[in-house]
PDB file of C-alpha atoms in Angstrom:
ATOM      1  CA  UNK Q   1     -42.251  30.423 -19.532  1.00  0.00           C
ATOM      2  CA  UNK Q   2     -44.464  31.872 -17.031  1.00  0.00           C
ATOM      3  CA  UNK Q   3     -45.886  34.270 -18.258  1.00  0.00           C
ATOM      4  CA  UNK Q   4     -47.107  31.050 -21.521  1.00  0.00           C
ATOM      5  CA  UNK Q   5     -48.543  29.192 -18.530  1.00  0.00           C
ATOM      6  CA  UNK Q   6     -50.913  32.144 -17.392  1.00  0.00           C
ATOM      7  CA  UNK Q   7     -51.838  33.003 -20.599  1.00  0.00           C
ATOM      8  CA  UNK Q   8     -52.529  29.286 -21.325  1.00  0.00           C
ATOM      9  CA  UNK Q   9     -54.328  29.266 -18.216  1.00  0.00           C
ATOM     10  CA  UNK Q  10     -56.177  32.930 -19.261  1.00  0.00           C
ATOM     11  CA  UNK Q  11     -57.651  31.208 -23.136  1.00  0.00           C
ATOM     12  CA  UNK Q  12     -58.522  27.570 -21.148  1.00  0.00           C
ATOM     13  CA  UNK Q  13     -60.422  29.322 -18.713  1.00  0.00           C
ATOM     14  CA  UNK Q  14     -61.792  32.158 -21.184  1.00  0.00           C
ATOM     15  CA  UNK Q  15     -62.807  28.491 -23.519  1.00  0.00           C
ATOM     16  CA  UNK Q  16     -63.982  26.410 -20.885  1.00  0.00           C
ATOM     17  CA  UNK Q  17     -65.799  28.657 -18.338  1.00  0.00           C
ATOM     18  CA  UNK Q  18     -68.774  29.392 -21.155  1.00  0.00           C
ATOM     19  CA  UNK Q  19     -72.471  29.046 -21.065  1.00  0.00           C
ATOM     20  CA  UNK Q  20     -75.569  27.949 -23.195  1.00  0.00           C
ATOM     21  CA  UNK Q  21     -78.594  31.031 -23.099  1.00  0.00           C
ATOM     22  CA  UNK Q  22     -81.337  29.256 -22.937  1.00  0.00           C
ATOM     23  CA  UNK Q  23     -83.565  31.796 -24.998  1.00  0.00           C
ATOM     24  CA  UNK Q  24     -80.719  33.168 -28.089  1.00  0.00           C
ATOM     25  CA  UNK Q  25     -78.915  29.383 -27.720  1.00  0.00           C
ATOM     26  CA  UNK Q  26     -75.422  31.277 -27.747  1.00  0.00           C
ATOM     27  CA  UNK Q  27     -72.675  30.118 -26.668  1.00  0.00           C
ATOM     28  CA  UNK Q  28     -71.717  32.859 -23.960  1.00  0.00           C
ATOM     29  CA  UNK Q  29     -69.272  33.805 -21.641  1.00  0.00           C
ATOM     30  CA  UNK Q  30     -70.134  32.981 -18.216  1.00  0.00           C
ATOM     31  CA  UNK Q  31     -69.927  36.755 -17.212  1.00  0.00           C
ATOM     32  CA  UNK Q  32     -72.467  37.341 -19.398  1.00  0.00           C
ATOM     33  CA  UNK Q  33     -74.976  34.805 -17.518  1.00  0.00           C
ATOM     34  CA  UNK Q  34     -77.759  36.564 -15.982  1.00  0.00           C
ATOM     35  CA  UNK Q  35     -77.941  36.125 -12.116  1.00  0.00           C
ATOM     36  CA  UNK Q  36     -81.136  36.492 -10.498  1.00  0.00           C
ATOM     37  CA  UNK Q  37     -80.261  37.396  -6.759  1.00  0.00           C
ATOM     38  CA  UNK Q  38     -79.893  33.500  -6.154  1.00  0.00           C
ATOM     39  CA  UNK Q  39     -83.695  32.779  -6.182  1.00  0.00           C
ATOM     40  CA  UNK Q  40     -82.917  30.714 -10.047  1.00  0.00           C
ATOM     41  CA  UNK Q  41     -79.685  29.978 -12.115  1.00  0.00           C
ATOM     42  CA  UNK Q  42     -81.176  28.909 -15.219  1.00  0.00           C
ATOM     43  CA  UNK Q  43     -78.888  29.471 -17.760  1.00  0.00           C
ATOM     44  CA  UNK Q  44     -79.778  32.696 -19.555  1.00  0.00           C
ATOM     45  CA  UNK Q  45     -77.590  35.589 -20.891  1.00  0.00           C
ATOM     46  CA  UNK Q  46     -78.472  39.455 -20.382  1.00  0.00           C
ATOM     47  CA  UNK Q  47     -79.026  40.479 -23.384  1.00  0.00           C
ATOM     48  CA  UNK Q  48     -81.954  37.774 -23.374  1.00  0.00           C
ATOM     49  CA  UNK Q  49     -83.290  38.762 -20.329  1.00  0.00           C
ATOM     50  CA  UNK Q  50     -83.457  42.422 -20.906  1.00  0.00           C
ATOM     51  CA  UNK Q  51     -85.608  42.175 -23.722  1.00  0.00           C
ATOM     52  CA  UNK Q  52     -87.751  39.878 -21.911  1.00  0.00           C
ATOM     53  CA  UNK Q  53     -87.935  42.660 -19.296  1.00  0.00           C
ATOM     54  CA  UNK Q  54     -88.804  45.391 -22.664  1.00  0.00           C
ATOM     55  CA  UNK Q  55     -91.225  43.297 -24.325  1.00  0.00           C
ATOM     56  CA  UNK Q  56     -93.352  42.885 -20.494  1.00  0.00           C
ATOM     57  CA  UNK Q  57     -93.094  46.521 -20.382  1.00  0.00           C
ATOM     58  CA  UNK Q  58     -94.336  46.518 -23.508  1.00  0.00           C
ATOM     59  CA  UNK Q  59     -96.678  44.748 -24.208  1.00  0.00           C
ATOM     60  CA  UNK Q  60     -98.796  43.572 -20.367  1.00  0.00           C
ATOM     61  CA  UNK Q  61     -99.767  46.256 -18.282  1.00  0.00           C
ATOM     62  CA  UNK Q  62     -99.938  43.903 -15.542  1.00  0.00           C
ATOM     63  CA  UNK Q  63     -98.732  43.472 -11.873  1.00  0.00           C
ATOM     64  CA  UNK Q  64     -94.861  43.858 -12.826  1.00  0.00           C
ATOM     65  CA  UNK Q  65     -93.935  40.838 -11.467  1.00  0.00           C
ATOM     66  CA  UNK Q  66     -92.535  38.951 -14.365  1.00  0.00           C
ATOM     67  CA  UNK Q  67     -91.647  35.169 -13.885  1.00  0.00           C
ATOM     68  CA  UNK Q  68     -88.464  33.403 -15.258  1.00  0.00           C
ATOM     69  CA  UNK Q  69     -88.396  32.992 -18.361  1.00  0.00           C
ATOM     70  CA  UNK Q  70     -87.805  28.425 -17.500  1.00  0.00           C
ATOM     71  CA  UNK Q  71     -91.074  27.667 -18.403  1.00  0.00           C
ATOM     72  CA  UNK Q  72     -91.495  25.415 -15.170  1.00  0.00           C
ATOM     73  CA  UNK Q  73     -89.273  27.946 -12.963  1.00  0.00           C
ATOM     74  CA  UNK Q  74     -91.739  29.433  -9.840  1.00  0.00           C
ATOM     75  CA  UNK Q  75     -89.785  32.364  -9.622  1.00  0.00           C
ATOM     76  CA  UNK Q  76     -89.946  36.079 -10.717  1.00  0.00           C
ATOM     77  CA  UNK Q  77     -87.021  37.912 -11.356  1.00  0.00           C
ATOM     78  CA  UNK Q  78     -85.819  40.312  -8.607  1.00  0.00           C
ATOM     79  CA  UNK Q  79     -86.142  44.302 -10.017  1.00  0.00           C
ATOM     80  CA  UNK Q  80     -82.366  44.939  -8.012  1.00  0.00           C
ATOM     81  CA  UNK Q  81     -80.527  41.927 -10.002  1.00  0.00           C
ATOM     82  CA  UNK Q  82     -82.311  43.463 -13.289  1.00  0.00           C
ATOM     83  CA  UNK Q  83     -81.690  46.930 -12.975  1.00  0.00           C
ATOM     84  CA  UNK Q  84     -78.580  47.703 -15.215  1.00  0.00           C
ATOM     85  CA  UNK Q  85     -80.513  46.124 -17.847  1.00  0.00           C
ATOM     86  CA  UNK Q  86     -83.166  47.762 -18.672  1.00  0.00           C
ATOM     87  CA  UNK Q  87     -83.122  51.995 -19.343  1.00  0.00           C
ATOM     88  CA  UNK Q  88     -84.141  54.413 -16.192  1.00  0.00           C
ATOM     89  CA  UNK Q  89     -87.614  54.655 -17.778  1.00  0.00           C
ATOM     90  CA  UNK Q  90     -88.072  51.433 -17.756  1.00  0.00           C
ATOM     91  CA  UNK Q  91     -87.490  50.958 -14.458  1.00  0.00           C
ATOM     92  CA  UNK Q  92     -89.654  53.307 -13.078  1.00  0.00           C
ATOM     93  CA  UNK Q  93     -92.312  52.326 -14.927  1.00  0.00           C
ATOM     94  CA  UNK Q  94     -91.515  48.005 -13.589  1.00  0.00           C
ATOM     95  CA  UNK Q  95     -91.770  49.901  -9.930  1.00  0.00           C
ATOM     96  CA  UNK Q  96     -94.685  51.929 -10.702  1.00  0.00           C
ATOM     97  CA  UNK Q  97     -96.277  48.747 -12.096  1.00  0.00           C
ATOM     98  CA  UNK Q  98     -95.385  46.717  -8.820  1.00  0.00           C
ATOM     99  CA  UNK Q  99     -96.675  49.055  -6.291  1.00  0.00           C
ATOM    100  CA  UNK Q 100     -99.696  49.770  -7.709  1.00  0.00           C
ATOM    101  CA  UNK Q 101    -100.377  46.052  -7.925  1.00  0.00           C
ATOM    102  CA  UNK Q 102     -99.156  45.918  -3.731  1.00  0.00           C
ATOM    103  CA  UNK Q 103    -102.142  48.978  -3.684  1.00  0.00           C
ATOM    104  CA  UNK Q 104    -104.728  47.813  -5.218  1.00  0.00           C
ATOM    105  CA  UNK Q 105    -107.378  47.627  -3.015  1.00  0.00           C
ATOM    106  CA  UNK Q 106    -106.466  50.429  -0.806  1.00  0.00           C
ATOM    107  CA  UNK Q 107    -108.089  53.587  -0.622  1.00  0.00           C
ATOM    108  CA  UNK Q 108    -105.283  56.140  -2.224  1.00  0.00           C
ATOM    109  CA  UNK Q 109    -104.614  59.169  -4.031  1.00  0.00           C
ATOM    110  CA  UNK Q 110    -101.751  61.794  -5.458  1.00  0.00           C
ATOM    111  CA  UNK Q 111    -101.441  64.983  -3.793  1.00  0.00           C
ATOM    112  CA  UNK Q 112    -102.576  67.499  -6.652  1.00  0.00           C
ATOM    113  CA  UNK Q 113    -100.190  70.001  -6.046  1.00  0.00           C
ATOM    114  CA  UNK Q 114     -97.779  69.358  -9.498  1.00  0.00           C
ATOM    115  CA  UNK Q 115     -94.478  70.216  -7.378  1.00  0.00           C
ATOM    116  CA  UNK Q 116     -94.854  67.587  -4.865  1.00  0.00           C
ATOM    117  CA  UNK Q 117     -97.338  64.921  -6.290  1.00  0.00           C
ATOM    118  CA  UNK Q 118     -96.888  62.114  -3.800  1.00  0.00           C
ATOM    119  CA  UNK Q 119     -98.618  58.981  -3.080  1.00  0.00           C
ATOM    120  CA  UNK Q 120    -101.572  59.553  -0.652  1.00  0.00           C
ATOM    121  CA  UNK Q 121    -103.288  56.209   1.646  1.00  0.00           C
ATOM    122  CA  UNK Q 122    -106.326  56.726   3.330  1.00  0.00           C
ATOM    123  CA  UNK Q 123    -105.291  54.326   6.436  1.00  0.00           C
ATOM    124  CA  UNK Q 124    -107.820  54.834   7.929  1.00  0.00           C
ATOM    125  CA  UNK Q 125    -111.032  53.150   7.839  1.00  0.00           C
ATOM    126  CA  UNK Q 126    -112.903  56.494   8.184  1.00  0.00           C
ATOM    127  CA  UNK Q 127    -114.067  57.968   4.173  1.00  0.00           C
ATOM    128  CA  UNK Q 128    -111.074  61.434   3.915  1.00  0.00           C
ATOM    129  CA  UNK Q 129    -112.090  64.903   3.346  1.00  0.00           C
ATOM    130  CA  UNK Q 130    -109.420  67.277   4.356  1.00  0.00           C
ATOM    131  CA  UNK Q 131    -106.225  65.980   4.498  1.00  0.00           C
ATOM    132  CA  UNK Q 132    -102.932  67.122   5.032  1.00  0.00           C
ATOM    133  CA  UNK Q 133     -99.710  65.406   2.166  1.00  0.00           C
ATOM    134  CA  UNK Q 134     -97.019  64.242   4.490  1.00  0.00           C
ATOM    135  CA  UNK Q 135     -94.486  65.401   2.216  1.00  0.00           C
ATOM    136  CA  UNK Q 136     -95.260  68.872   1.673  1.00  0.00           C
ATOM    137  CA  UNK Q 137     -97.561  69.588   4.458  1.00  0.00           C
ATOM    138  CA  UNK Q 138    -100.122  71.236   2.082  1.00  0.00           C
ATOM    139  CA  UNK Q 139    -103.985  70.284   2.384  1.00  0.00           C
ATOM    140  CA  UNK Q 140    -105.932  69.361  -0.323  1.00  0.00           C
ATOM    141  CA  UNK Q 141    -109.240  67.147  -0.200  1.00  0.00           C
ATOM    142  CA  UNK Q 142    -108.699  63.202  -0.270  1.00  0.00           C
ATOM    143  CA  UNK Q 143    -112.582  63.268  -2.010  1.00  0.00           C
ATOM    144  CA  UNK Q 144    -112.053  65.211  -5.127  1.00  0.00           C
ATOM    145  CA  UNK Q 145    -108.165  65.455  -5.499  1.00  0.00           C
ATOM    146  CA  UNK Q 146    -107.671  69.728  -5.696  1.00  0.00           C
ATOM    147  CA  UNK Q 147    -106.223  71.827  -3.551  1.00  0.00           C
ATOM    148  CA  UNK Q 148    -109.157  72.436  -0.235  1.00  0.00           C
ATOM    149  CA  UNK Q 149    -111.686  74.083  -0.725  1.00  0.00           C
ATOM    150  CA  UNK Q 150    -112.587  74.915   3.107  1.00  0.00           C
ATOM    151  CA  UNK Q 151    -116.681  75.704   2.944  1.00  0.00           C
ATOM    152  CA  UNK Q 152    -117.342  74.290  -0.846  1.00  0.00           C
ATOM    153  CA  UNK Q 153    -118.494  70.995  -1.382  1.00  0.00           C
ATOM    154  CA  UNK Q 154    -116.362  69.074  -3.784  1.00  0.00           C
ATOM    155  CA  UNK Q 155    -119.155  69.753  -6.587  1.00  0.00           C
ATOM    156  CA  UNK Q 156    -118.738  73.174  -5.716  1.00  0.00           C
ATOM    157  CA  UNK Q 157    -115.155  73.312  -6.002  1.00  0.00           C
ATOM    158  CA  UNK Q 158    -114.661  73.803  -9.593  1.00  0.00           C
ATOM    159  CA  UNK Q 159    -116.805  76.917  -9.544  1.00  0.00           C
ATOM    160  CA  UNK Q 160    -113.724  78.641  -7.369  1.00  0.00           C
ATOM    161  CA  UNK Q 161    -113.149  82.194  -8.745  1.00  0.00           C
ATOM    162  CA  UNK Q 162    -109.881  81.441  -8.549  1.00  0.00           C
ATOM    163  CA  UNK Q 163    -107.615  79.701  -6.884  1.00  0.00           C
ATOM    164  CA  UNK Q 164    -106.460  82.351  -4.337  1.00  0.00           C
ATOM    165  CA  UNK Q 165    -110.572  80.955  -3.290  1.00  0.00           C
ATOM    166  CA  UNK Q 166    -109.035  77.531  -2.271  1.00  0.00           C
ATOM    167  CA  UNK Q 167    -106.077  79.184  -0.785  1.00  0.00           C
ATOM    168  CA  UNK Q 168    -107.355  80.692   1.385  1.00  0.00           C
ATOM    169  CA  UNK Q 169    -108.785  77.878   3.867  1.00  0.00           C
TER     170      UNK Q 169
END
């Protein structure tokens, strides 16, 4: 008798705890409802939120701030709440868009060494030239974005005979 009662409770729970997604209008189990890190609680299914993010990333190279699909909602989607809803590549693209947006207007460049490529920010008001990468600890020219070219101007650095000319400096 207890088994039948437990089965009824489970059955009722399964069908009572549902929601209707406001995008696809499917009636779905509550476990499929997207939770936006307590920012907003609009009823969207995981699948529709996933598609919302993918469409944003494919069609709009904006700031990386993806708004909740509810028309009147001012909240954005929490990237960490959405992390498992997109591929790794899509999540990285989303994070890159957010970083670029946050750094817009800040003087920056990437370390030119292929096994590093770290983002380096100019946090000084000075015009940087010789820069030491905080990641790989190698010197490069912040102005032209190549390995440091001691004794050569940025316009002349392209005329160096081989990479040993750069490495000597």
